[in-house]
Each structure stands twice: as structure tokens, then as C-alpha cells.
Short mmCIF file of C-alpha atoms in Angstrom, two decimals:
data_model
loop_
_atom_site.label_atom_id
_atom_site.label_comp_id
_atom_site.label_asym_id
_atom_site.label_seq_id
_atom_site.Cartn_x
_atom_site.Cartn_y
_atom_site.Cartn_z
CA MET A 1 -2.05 19.50 63.13
CA ILE A 2 -3.51 18.20 60.02
CA SER A 3 -6.32 15.69 60.66
CA LEU A 4 -8.51 12.78 58.96
CA PHE A 5 -10.98 15.11 57.03
CA ASP A 6 -7.96 17.54 55.84
CA ILE A 7 -6.03 14.50 54.93
CA THR A 8 -8.60 13.03 52.77
CA LEU A 9 -9.12 16.10 51.09
CA ARG A 10 -5.34 16.27 50.15
CA LEU A 11 -5.27 12.77 49.17
CA ASN A 12 -7.71 13.67 46.63
CA GLY A 13 -5.74 16.36 45.20
CA PHE A 14 -7.67 19.20 46.95
CA PRO A 15 -4.70 21.62 48.24
CA ILE A 16 -6.30 22.65 51.40
CA LYS A 17 -3.73 24.00 53.41
CA GLU A 18 -2.79 26.72 50.39
CA ALA A 19 -6.71 27.44 50.24
CA LYS A 20 -7.00 28.11 53.67
CA THR A 21 -3.98 30.32 53.67
CA GLU A 22 -5.13 32.42 50.74
CA LEU A 23 -8.87 32.58 52.04
CA ASN A 24 -7.72 34.14 55.43
CA GLN A 25 -5.64 36.58 53.61
CA ILE A 26 -9.08 37.70 51.51
CA ILE A 27 -11.00 37.84 54.69
CA ASN A 28 -7.84 39.98 56.70
CA LEU A 29 -7.88 42.64 53.52
CA SER A 30 -9.14 46.38 54.17
CA GLU A 31 -11.91 48.08 52.18
CA GLU A 32 -9.61 49.40 49.50
CA GLU A 33 -7.35 46.15 49.53
CA TYR A 34 -10.57 43.92 48.74
CA ALA A 35 -11.78 46.50 46.22
CA PHE A 36 -8.50 46.08 44.25
CA PHE A 37 -9.15 42.24 45.16
CA LEU A 38 -12.25 42.15 43.28
CA GLN A 39 -11.35 44.06 40.11
CA ASN A 40 -8.56 41.80 39.60
CA LYS A 41 -10.06 38.74 40.30
CA LYS A 42 -13.11 39.44 37.63
CA LYS A 43 -10.65 40.54 35.24
CA GLU A 44 -8.14 37.63 35.68
CA ILE A 45 -11.15 34.80 35.18
CA VAL A 46 -12.58 36.79 32.37
CA ASP A 47 -9.42 37.06 30.59
CA PHE A 48 -8.30 33.23 31.36
CA HIS A 49 -11.45 31.95 30.08
CA LEU A 50 -11.17 33.98 26.83
CA LYS A 51 -7.92 32.68 26.11
CA ASN A 52 -8.61 28.82 27.34
CA ASN A 53 -12.48 27.92 27.05
CA ALA A 54 -13.76 27.84 23.67
CA PHE A 55 -17.16 27.35 25.12
CA TYR A 56 -17.15 30.86 26.45
CA ASN A 57 -15.58 32.35 23.51
CA GLU A 58 -18.49 31.10 21.67
CA LEU A 59 -21.13 32.63 24.26
CA ILE A 60 -19.58 36.14 23.57
CA GLY A 61 -19.47 36.08 19.81
CA ASP A 62 -18.59 39.16 17.88
CA LYS A 63 -19.75 41.19 20.86
CA ILE A 64 -17.50 44.08 21.73
CA VAL A 65 -17.20 43.73 25.59
CA ASP A 66 -15.53 47.29 26.93
CA LYS A 67 -16.76 46.80 30.60
CA TRP A 68 -18.34 44.28 33.33
CA GLU A 69 -21.74 45.01 32.08
CA ASP A 70 -21.30 43.98 28.50
CA LEU A 71 -20.60 40.50 29.28
CA PRO A 72 -22.96 37.99 28.62
CA ILE A 73 -25.34 36.40 31.23
CA LEU A 74 -24.81 32.71 31.23
CA ASN A 75 -27.66 30.56 31.84
CA LYS A 76 -27.92 26.76 32.77
CA GLN A 77 -29.41 26.07 28.93
CA ASN A 78 -26.07 27.34 27.90
CA LEU A 79 -24.47 24.94 29.96
CA GLN A 80 -26.51 21.65 28.76
CA LYS A 81 -23.29 20.64 26.16
CA PRO A 82 -21.43 17.58 27.15
CA LEU A 83 -18.49 18.97 29.60
CA SER A 84 -15.75 17.95 27.27
CA GLU A 85 -17.15 21.00 25.04
CA ARG A 86 -16.93 23.09 28.12
CA LEU A 87 -13.67 22.37 30.00
CA SER A 88 -10.69 24.98 29.29
CA LYS A 89 -7.52 24.46 28.02
CA GLY A 90 -5.19 22.40 30.26
CA TYR A 91 -8.08 20.59 32.02
CA SER A 92 -9.08 17.00 31.51
CA ILE A 93 -12.13 15.16 33.32
CA LYS A 94 -9.51 12.73 34.68
CA LYS A 95 -8.03 16.01 36.53
CA VAL A 96 -10.63 18.05 37.71
CA TYR A 97 -13.54 18.12 40.34
CA LEU A 98 -16.60 16.72 38.71
CA ASN A 99 -20.24 16.36 39.87
CA LYS A 100 -23.85 17.10 39.09
CA THR A 101 -26.76 19.36 39.77
CA SER A 102 -29.73 18.47 41.21
CA GLY A 103 -31.90 19.40 38.50
CA SER A 104 -34.40 21.48 41.19
CA SER A 105 -34.42 24.02 38.39
CA GLY A 106 -35.65 21.42 36.18
CA THR A 107 -32.47 21.94 33.81
CA PRO A 108 -29.74 19.59 35.72
CA PHE A 109 -25.96 19.57 33.91
CA VAL A 110 -22.57 18.23 34.98
CA PHE A 111 -20.10 20.83 36.05
CA ALA A 112 -16.14 20.90 36.55
CA LYS A 113 -14.03 22.55 39.12
CA ASP A 114 -10.28 22.67 39.02
CA LYS A 115 -8.82 21.26 42.34
CA TYR A 116 -7.78 24.45 43.82
CA SER A 117 -11.26 26.34 43.10
CA HIS A 118 -13.02 23.25 44.88
CA ALA A 119 -10.47 23.11 47.84
CA LEU A 120 -11.71 26.85 48.45
CA THR A 121 -15.14 25.61 48.55
CA TRP A 122 -14.28 23.42 51.51
CA ALA A 123 -11.88 26.13 53.03
CA SER A 124 -15.20 28.70 52.97
CA ASN A 125 -17.27 25.79 54.38
CA ILE A 126 -14.97 24.75 57.20
CA MET A 127 -14.57 28.91 58.10
CA ARG A 128 -18.39 29.46 58.14
CA PHE A 129 -19.17 26.36 60.01
CA GLY A 130 -16.24 27.10 62.24
CA TRP A 131 -17.97 30.50 63.34
CA PHE A 132 -20.57 28.28 65.44
CA GLY A 133 -17.90 26.07 67.03
CA ILE A 134 -18.22 23.19 64.36
CA ASP A 135 -14.75 21.67 63.56
CA PHE A 136 -14.99 19.08 60.21
CA ASN A 137 -11.91 17.10 61.52
CA LYS A 138 -13.91 16.77 65.04
CA SER A 139 -17.31 17.34 65.11
CA TYR A 140 -19.95 14.43 64.16
CA GLN A 141 -22.55 15.65 61.92
CA ALA A 142 -26.15 14.04 61.81
CA ARG A 143 -27.09 14.46 58.05
CA PHE A 144 -30.31 14.43 56.87
CA TYR A 145 -29.94 14.28 52.79
CA GLY A 146 -30.58 11.77 49.88
CA ILE A 147 -28.05 9.01 48.95
CA PRO A 148 -27.90 7.08 45.87
CA MET A 149 -29.76 3.75 45.94
CA ASP A 150 -27.50 1.88 43.48
CA PHE A 151 -25.03 -0.39 44.99
CA ILE A 152 -21.71 1.50 44.20
CA GLY A 153 -23.26 4.85 44.69
CA TYR A 154 -24.58 3.83 48.33
CA ARG A 155 -21.09 2.59 49.20
CA LYS A 156 -19.18 5.13 48.13
CA GLU A 157 -21.57 8.01 49.67
CA ARG A 158 -21.24 5.82 52.79
CA LEU A 159 -17.46 5.63 52.85
CA LYS A 160 -17.39 9.64 52.09
CA ASP A 161 -19.99 9.58 55.28
CA PHE A 162 -17.34 7.76 57.36
CA LEU A 163 -14.30 9.79 56.45
CA SER A 164 -16.37 13.52 57.10
CA ARG A 165 -17.78 12.03 60.51
CA ARG A 166 -21.11 12.02 59.09
CA PHE A 167 -23.81 9.77 60.12
CA ARG A 168 -26.44 9.85 57.10
CA PHE A 169 -30.40 9.78 58.08
CA PRO A 170 -31.83 8.99 54.46
CA VAL A 171 -34.88 11.22 53.88
CA PHE A 172 -37.04 9.47 51.09
CA ASP A 173 -39.22 7.87 53.86
CA LEU A 174 -40.29 10.10 56.92
CA SER A 175 -43.02 8.21 58.34
CA ASP A 176 -43.15 8.12 62.03
CA VAL A 177 -41.63 4.53 62.32
CA VAL A 178 -38.70 5.97 60.55
CA LEU A 179 -38.46 9.10 62.40
CA GLU A 180 -38.59 7.07 66.00
CA LYS A 181 -35.54 5.13 64.59
CA PHE A 182 -34.03 8.37 63.72
CA LEU A 183 -34.48 9.80 67.11
CA LYS A 184 -33.04 6.38 68.93
CA LYS A 185 -29.84 7.56 67.09
CA PHE A 186 -30.10 10.73 68.91
CA LYS A 187 -30.08 9.54 72.04
CA THR A 188 -27.15 6.82 71.57
CA LYS A 189 -24.81 8.80 69.26
CA LYS A 190 -22.96 11.98 70.44
CA PHE A 191 -23.74 14.14 67.38
CA ASP A 192 -22.56 18.13 67.46
CA TYR A 193 -25.09 19.51 64.97
CA LEU A 194 -27.44 18.64 62.01
CA ASN A 195 -27.22 19.78 58.40
CA GLY A 196 -29.52 18.68 55.46
CA TYR A 197 -32.58 19.57 53.48
CA THR A 198 -34.95 22.25 55.37
CA SER A 199 -38.33 19.92 54.89
CA SER A 200 -37.08 16.98 56.21
CA ILE A 201 -35.33 18.64 59.29
CA VAL A 202 -38.67 20.36 59.75
CA LEU A 203 -40.45 17.33 59.95
CA PHE A 204 -38.23 15.53 62.21
CA ALA A 205 -39.14 18.51 64.59
CA LYS A 206 -42.80 18.50 64.04
CA TYR A 207 -42.42 14.93 65.09
CA LEU A 208 -40.68 15.73 68.13
CA GLU A 209 -43.25 18.46 69.15
CA LYS A 210 -45.63 15.97 68.95
CA LYS A 211 -43.84 13.82 71.42
CA ASN A 212 -43.29 16.81 73.80
CA ILE A 213 -39.17 15.91 73.21
CA ILE A 214 -36.41 18.63 73.24
CA LEU A 215 -33.45 16.94 71.11
CA LYS A 216 -30.98 18.62 72.72
CA GLU A 217 -32.26 16.98 76.13
CA VAL A 218 -31.67 13.57 74.97
CA CYS A 219 -28.34 14.46 72.95
CA PRO A 220 -26.62 16.89 75.33
CA THR A 221 -23.71 17.23 72.48
CA LEU A 222 -25.64 18.89 70.14
CA LYS A 223 -24.37 22.46 69.41
CA ALA A 224 -26.18 23.80 66.19
CA CYS A 225 -28.44 22.89 63.37
CA PHE A 226 -27.88 23.85 59.60
CA VAL A 227 -30.50 24.11 57.05
CA THR A 228 -29.98 24.40 53.00
CA SER A 229 -31.26 23.77 49.78
CA GLU A 230 -34.90 24.51 50.46
CA MET A 231 -36.77 28.05 51.83
CA LEU A 232 -36.60 28.27 55.74
CA PHE A 233 -40.03 30.27 56.64
CA GLU A 234 -39.79 32.23 60.09
CA SER A 235 -42.37 29.85 61.51
CA ASP A 236 -40.25 26.47 60.72
CA LYS A 237 -37.17 28.55 62.37
CA ILE A 238 -39.08 28.87 65.71
CA LEU A 239 -40.13 25.44 65.69
CA LEU A 240 -36.80 24.29 64.96
CA GLU A 241 -35.11 26.39 67.73
CA LYS A 242 -37.70 25.26 70.43
CA GLN A 243 -37.88 21.41 69.74
CA PHE A 244 -33.91 21.15 68.99
CA GLY A 245 -32.49 23.45 71.64
CA VAL A 246 -29.61 24.63 69.50
CA PRO A 247 -29.19 27.59 66.96
CA ILE A 248 -30.64 27.39 63.65
CA ILE A 249 -28.47 28.43 60.93
CA ASN A 250 -29.75 29.23 57.23
CA GLU A 251 -27.35 28.46 54.65
CA TYR A 252 -27.80 29.18 50.76
CA GLY A 253 -25.55 27.43 48.31
CA ALA A 254 -25.18 25.65 44.76
CA SER A 255 -23.11 22.78 44.29
CA GLU A 256 -21.62 24.26 41.12
CA LEU A 257 -20.59 27.13 42.96
CA ASP A 258 -19.86 26.99 46.51
CA LEU A 259 -21.67 28.27 49.72
CA ILE A 260 -23.57 31.60 48.46
CA ALA A 261 -24.87 33.14 51.73
CA PHE A 262 -24.24 31.72 55.31
CA GLU A 263 -26.15 33.07 58.62
CA ASN A 264 -23.38 34.48 60.51
CA PRO A 265 -23.66 34.82 64.21
CA LYS A 266 -25.33 37.96 64.20
CA GLY A 267 -27.93 36.47 62.38
CA GLU A 268 -27.17 38.42 58.96
CA TRP A 269 -27.31 36.33 55.77
CA GLN A 270 -23.73 36.85 54.97
CA VAL A 271 -23.08 36.48 51.28
CA ASN A 272 -19.62 34.90 50.19
CA ALA A 273 -17.36 37.74 48.65
CA GLU A 274 -14.21 35.84 48.89
CA THR A 275 -14.64 33.23 46.12
CA LEU A 276 -17.62 34.39 44.71
CA PHE A 277 -19.09 37.88 43.20
CA VAL A 278 -23.23 38.23 43.81
CA GLU A 279 -24.99 40.63 41.50
CA ILE A 280 -28.92 41.52 41.58
CA LEU A 281 -30.27 42.09 38.39
CA ASP A 282 -33.48 43.24 36.69
CA GLU A 283 -35.11 41.66 33.63
CA ASN A 284 -32.86 43.81 31.54
CA ASN A 285 -30.03 42.49 33.21
CA ASN A 286 -29.40 45.85 34.86
CA PRO A 287 -27.86 46.07 38.15
CA VAL A 288 -30.96 46.91 40.68
CA PRO A 289 -30.34 49.12 43.81
CA HIS A 290 -29.87 47.44 47.28
CA GLY A 291 -33.25 46.57 49.07
CA THR A 292 -34.79 45.85 45.43
CA GLU A 293 -36.02 42.30 44.23
CA GLY A 294 -34.14 40.82 41.34
CA LYS A 295 -32.59 37.71 39.46
CA ILE A 296 -29.57 36.21 41.44
CA VAL A 297 -26.22 36.12 38.96
CA ILE A 298 -22.84 35.01 40.09
CA THR A 299 -19.46 34.41 39.09
CA SER A 300 -17.06 31.95 40.17
CA LEU A 301 -13.98 34.47 41.00
CA PHE A 302 -11.28 30.88 40.86
CA ASN A 303 -12.70 28.23 38.81
CA LYS A 304 -10.89 27.77 35.54
CA ALA A 305 -11.94 24.66 34.88
CA ASN A 306 -15.39 25.53 34.16
CA PRO A 307 -16.55 29.20 33.42
CA PHE A 308 -18.99 30.41 35.83
CA ILE A 309 -19.13 34.39 34.75
CA ARG A 310 -22.41 36.27 35.32
CA TYR A 311 -24.23 32.70 35.87
CA GLU A 312 -27.86 33.07 36.21
CA ILE A 313 -28.80 30.64 39.13
CA GLY A 314 -32.28 30.92 38.82
CA ASP A 315 -33.03 32.09 42.14
CA MET A 316 -34.37 35.76 43.16
CA GLY A 317 -33.38 37.74 46.18
CA ILE A 318 -32.88 41.16 47.38
CA LEU A 319 -29.73 42.20 48.81
CA ASP A 320 -29.86 44.41 52.12
CA GLU A 321 -29.52 48.34 51.76
CA LYS A 322 -26.24 48.41 54.39
CA SER A 323 -24.42 45.61 52.48
CA THR A 324 -20.93 46.37 51.43
CA PRO A 325 -18.92 44.93 48.54
CA GLN A 326 -16.87 43.10 51.05
CA LYS A 327 -19.77 42.49 53.28
CA PRO A 328 -23.17 42.01 51.19
CA ILE A 329 -26.04 40.60 53.19
CA LEU A 330 -28.61 38.81 51.52
CA LYS A 331 -32.42 40.14 53.02
CA LYS A 332 -34.60 37.72 51.13
CA LEU A 333 -34.48 34.97 48.91
CA VAL A 334 -37.74 34.81 47.06
CA GLY A 335 -37.69 31.64 45.40
CA ARG A 336 -36.78 30.23 41.88
CA THR A 337 -37.49 32.30 38.80
CA ASN A 338 -38.91 29.53 36.91
CA ASP A 339 -41.31 28.75 40.06
CA VAL A 340 -43.81 31.41 38.91
CA ALA A 341 -47.73 30.97 38.73
CA LEU A 342 -49.21 32.74 35.65
CA LEU A 343 -52.79 33.49 36.68
CA PRO A 344 -56.11 34.14 34.68
CA SER A 345 -55.94 38.24 35.39
CA GLY A 346 -52.46 37.94 33.58
CA LYS A 347 -50.64 38.74 36.77
CA LYS A 348 -47.69 36.74 37.52
CA SER A 349 -46.84 35.70 41.25
CA PRO A 350 -44.17 33.73 42.91
CA GLY A 351 -45.39 30.22 43.50
CA LEU A 352 -43.99 30.64 46.90
CA THR A 353 -46.53 33.22 47.75
CA PHE A 354 -49.28 30.22 47.07
CA TYR A 355 -47.06 28.11 49.53
CA TYR A 356 -46.76 30.75 51.81
CA VAL A 357 -50.42 31.57 52.29
CA THR A 358 -51.53 28.20 52.34
CA LYS A 359 -49.13 27.38 55.06
CA SER A 360 -50.18 29.81 57.25
CA ILE A 361 -53.78 28.37 57.43
CA ILE A 362 -53.11 24.24 56.60
CA GLU A 363 -50.61 24.04 59.84
CA ASP A 364 -52.69 25.64 62.36
CA ASP A 365 -53.69 22.78 64.29
CA GLY A 366 -50.84 20.66 63.37
CA ASN A 367 -52.54 17.93 61.41
CA VAL A 368 -50.55 18.40 58.30
CA LYS A 369 -46.78 17.32 58.28
CA GLU A 370 -46.22 18.74 54.93
CA PHE A 371 -47.47 19.82 51.49
CA ILE A 372 -46.65 20.90 48.21
CA ILE A 373 -48.96 22.93 45.38
CA LYS A 374 -48.86 21.92 41.69
CA GLN A 375 -50.11 24.37 39.18
CA THR A 376 -52.08 22.14 36.37
CA LYS A 377 -53.65 24.64 34.27
CA ILE A 378 -54.16 28.52 34.53
CA ASP A 379 -56.87 28.64 36.91
CA THR A 380 -56.48 25.16 38.49
CA PHE A 381 -54.00 23.94 41.51
CA GLU A 382 -53.53 20.60 43.42
CA ILE A 383 -52.44 20.40 46.87
CA GLU A 384 -51.18 17.27 48.11
CA TYR A 385 -50.40 16.76 51.62
CA VAL A 386 -49.48 14.18 54.25
CA ALA A 387 -51.65 14.61 57.41
CA GLU A 388 -53.18 12.35 60.14
CA LYS A 389 -56.88 13.05 58.75
CA GLU A 390 -58.30 14.75 56.16
CA LEU A 391 -58.87 18.36 55.79
CA VAL A 392 -62.20 19.30 56.77
CA SER A 393 -64.46 21.69 54.44
CA GLU A 394 -63.64 24.64 56.85
CA GLN A 395 -59.93 24.36 56.17
CA ILE A 396 -60.15 24.59 52.57
CA GLN A 397 -62.60 27.16 52.64
CA LYS A 398 -60.12 29.62 54.86
CA ILE A 399 -57.40 28.62 52.34
CA GLU A 400 -59.21 29.69 49.25
CA GLU A 401 -60.46 32.67 50.82
CA ALA A 402 -57.00 33.51 51.67
CA ILE A 403 -55.47 33.04 48.42
CA ALA A 404 -58.53 35.27 46.87
CA LEU A 405 -57.39 37.71 49.25
CA TYR A 406 -53.99 37.56 48.68
CA LEU A 407 -53.83 36.86 45.02
CA GLU A 408 -56.63 36.84 43.04
CA PRO A 409 -60.28 35.33 43.54
CA ASN A 410 -61.97 32.54 41.44
CA LEU A 411 -59.10 29.96 41.09
CA ASN A 412 -59.86 26.28 41.57
CA PHE A 413 -58.13 23.77 43.98
CA THR A 414 -58.24 20.12 44.61
CA PHE A 415 -56.95 18.60 47.74
CA SER A 416 -55.23 15.06 47.74
CA ARG A 417 -53.77 13.51 51.19
CA LYS A 418 -51.04 11.58 50.88
CA THR A 419 -49.04 9.28 52.62
CA ILE A 420 -45.67 10.15 51.24
CA LEU A 421 -44.56 13.59 48.99
CA GLU A 422 -42.63 13.14 45.95
CA ARG A 423 -39.14 14.21 46.19
CA THR A 424 -36.37 14.43 43.82
CA ASN A 425 -33.94 11.90 43.23
CA ARG A 426 -31.89 13.60 45.69
CA GLY A 427 -34.39 13.91 48.58
CA LYS A 428 -35.37 17.57 48.50
CA LEU A 429 -39.11 18.94 48.62
CA LYS A 430 -40.09 21.24 45.56
CA GLN A 431 -42.92 22.84 47.37
CA PHE A 432 -44.61 24.34 44.04
CA LYS A 433 -44.40 23.52 40.72
CA SER A 434 -45.69 25.26 37.26
CA TYR A 435 -47.13 22.18 34.78
CA ILE A 436 -48.08 25.12 32.65
#
């Protein structure tokens, strides 16, 4: 039986029934059949864009492409052209799914998906959430996201929430007064699951911890919590499990692509091998062995409207040694490639290393709710934090000692207590940012 969510997709031109059928066929392929499918889809999508996309032809130029590894790496700077210059023949702006990336990488751009490709994205979402008993046609979502603040954008998003069985908790103000209002909603509404930005959901869990409340006890219908868009640290996952009383599922996706990896019921971060082809490459664009860190490069196997072939998403990651082509497992998401701290010694360190080291100390006593780190000079960092009281000199000294031990000594820090931290226009919290 087709229900409201599926009907809404079909009315908007997304053939969800056909997409679900094809996705199911891909999932049920044997190992040998899958290898054949992947080889064919890679060739098919490249051939399509070579014949129908002037932008992709220009990117390849005079390069002779004999094998997959000869194809150029597509980056976000390449995509910062008007969409009309990047659309394939046969597709117009009025006949595709349009959206804009969040700009969390510092390089936002508008992108397009053909409607069948976007229907496959929804089919992929429906399947993976279904692993945990969530049905988009029936389950009620508590959505921790940003929301457009202009009148039309706001109303449009609220309508989409209604049609998709979602109640939105805007994340721009997460003060205790607002979090108390959130809690009251959980007492009166029968939510099946939470979904949203990691930092916002963690902040809500800290509020519950302070009040000694388990969310499942005030909202017994709750089945699961799905976090996305920001790093989920192990200590935060433990906190969420404790305060919500339901499984915590980590997802990793990109609006221009699809769900990239999604934690399966075995606790593995399973990579989407049905609609995407994910590679981990070194700085010279050569594949690295499983278990080795590299940059994440992704091919959208079905999107004919806008080429995403060997697309460097801007993240660093590691595939697990037990990965197979049909079932790759993401062992670790290291962080964004552009979030690298350059240090006086010449050392380069992922910015999240600073965040992680600082986090282990700064949150010990439960005073600090959240914080961000900004690098303003080669040897200077600002730590902005939200807390009930100022950090004391002993805490600051511990942070400086830990960073000297794990990274390098003689770095300068300033600490600034804030009532609220700056988020992106979509409500994401960027934990580390370099300004040099």
C-alpha cells in the first residue's frame, strides 16, 4: 500500500516505486553479479557524461583515458560554475531536483540530480532507516536541524515536515530555556526517533543528564536516534545512549550525493555500495590499502543530470581491512581535508585532533556545554566555549599541557566564554576552523 510519504515523492516526479525495486535487485546480487554491475555502472555513467555533458568533457580535456584511474578528480572548485553550464543534454533546471550544499567545506555550490537518481537516494534512506524499525510513511521524527528564516522558505520547510511526519526543533538557540521547551514536546508527542545534527542532539542529552532524565522514560514510543553532519565522538555516543535509552546510529552523507555510510545493526559503518562507488586515495590520487587513511573520493553511479565522477568530497577517512567491494566498511572518518592545523614546527595536524584532546579535559566536570577552536595565526588558537562558569586557570593549564604533549609545545591560546556559539546558516557547528 502506497502511503503519504511515497505519494508525496511520486507527485513531485520522483519514481519511488521503481527506485525501490531496482535498489532491492542490487542488494540481492551475488558477489560475482555485483562486480559485473559495478563495472558496468561506472562505464555507463562515464560514457553518458562524455556524450552529453560539455562541462565534464572540458574537465577531461585532451587527456587519454584508458582506465578508471586516468579519470580526473573532480573537486568543489570545479563545480563553482553556473548550474546551466554543468547540466547534461536533455535536462533543464525545471526538470531536475535542485539543492545547494551547506558550505561547511567553505565551498558551497548549487547541484542537480535527475529525478530517478534522487528517488534512489530516498529508497536508500528508507531501506537503511528500516534496519531499525523506522518507516517514513508511519514513524514520527523529532528533527534537530536548522530552518530557513525567510517567510517563504520557513513555510515551505514546515510543509515538507508535515508531509514527511517530522516535528522540527530549530537548533539556532539551544539555551536551557529552549531545551526545556524541547523536553515538553517529548512529553506530549509520540516520537518514534530523533534525527539531526550531532552537536545539537548532544547538547540536548547534556541538558537531560543535568536534570537526571532518561528521554525514553518520558517518551516511551522512542525507538532510535540518528546523528549526522558532524563528528560523533565515542564519549558523546555513550552519553546519548545513557540519556536517551535507545540505540544511537551514526550516519554520514552529502546532500549532493546520498547517504555515504550508515551504521548497520551490527555496529559497522556500512558504506553505500548500491548507488555510490567510494574510493580512498593518497595525495597523488592513488588508491591506498584498506586500513590506511586517505581522502574520500566518490562517484554517483546514477546521477545523469550533473556529473559526480571521482568527486573529492573534502573528507579524510579509512576503510576497514575487512571491506569487500559489495560491503565496504568505513573504519573511521578522520575529518575534513581543509580543516588542517599548520604548526610552527612545520607539522600538519587534523584540526579535530585539537578538538579531541581539548574535549577530553574541558568537559570533565560537566560545566562546559560545547566549544569550538579557531586557528588565527600559525601559533595562536582561540577557544570559544559555552559554560555556566568561566574556566579556571587549572583547567586551562591542563589543556595547554595536553596539546603540548599530543601536538607540540609553545602554542598560544585564548579562551572566550560565550552565551551561544556561531553556527552555519543551516545550524551546523564547525568544531575547528583555520583562518590562516
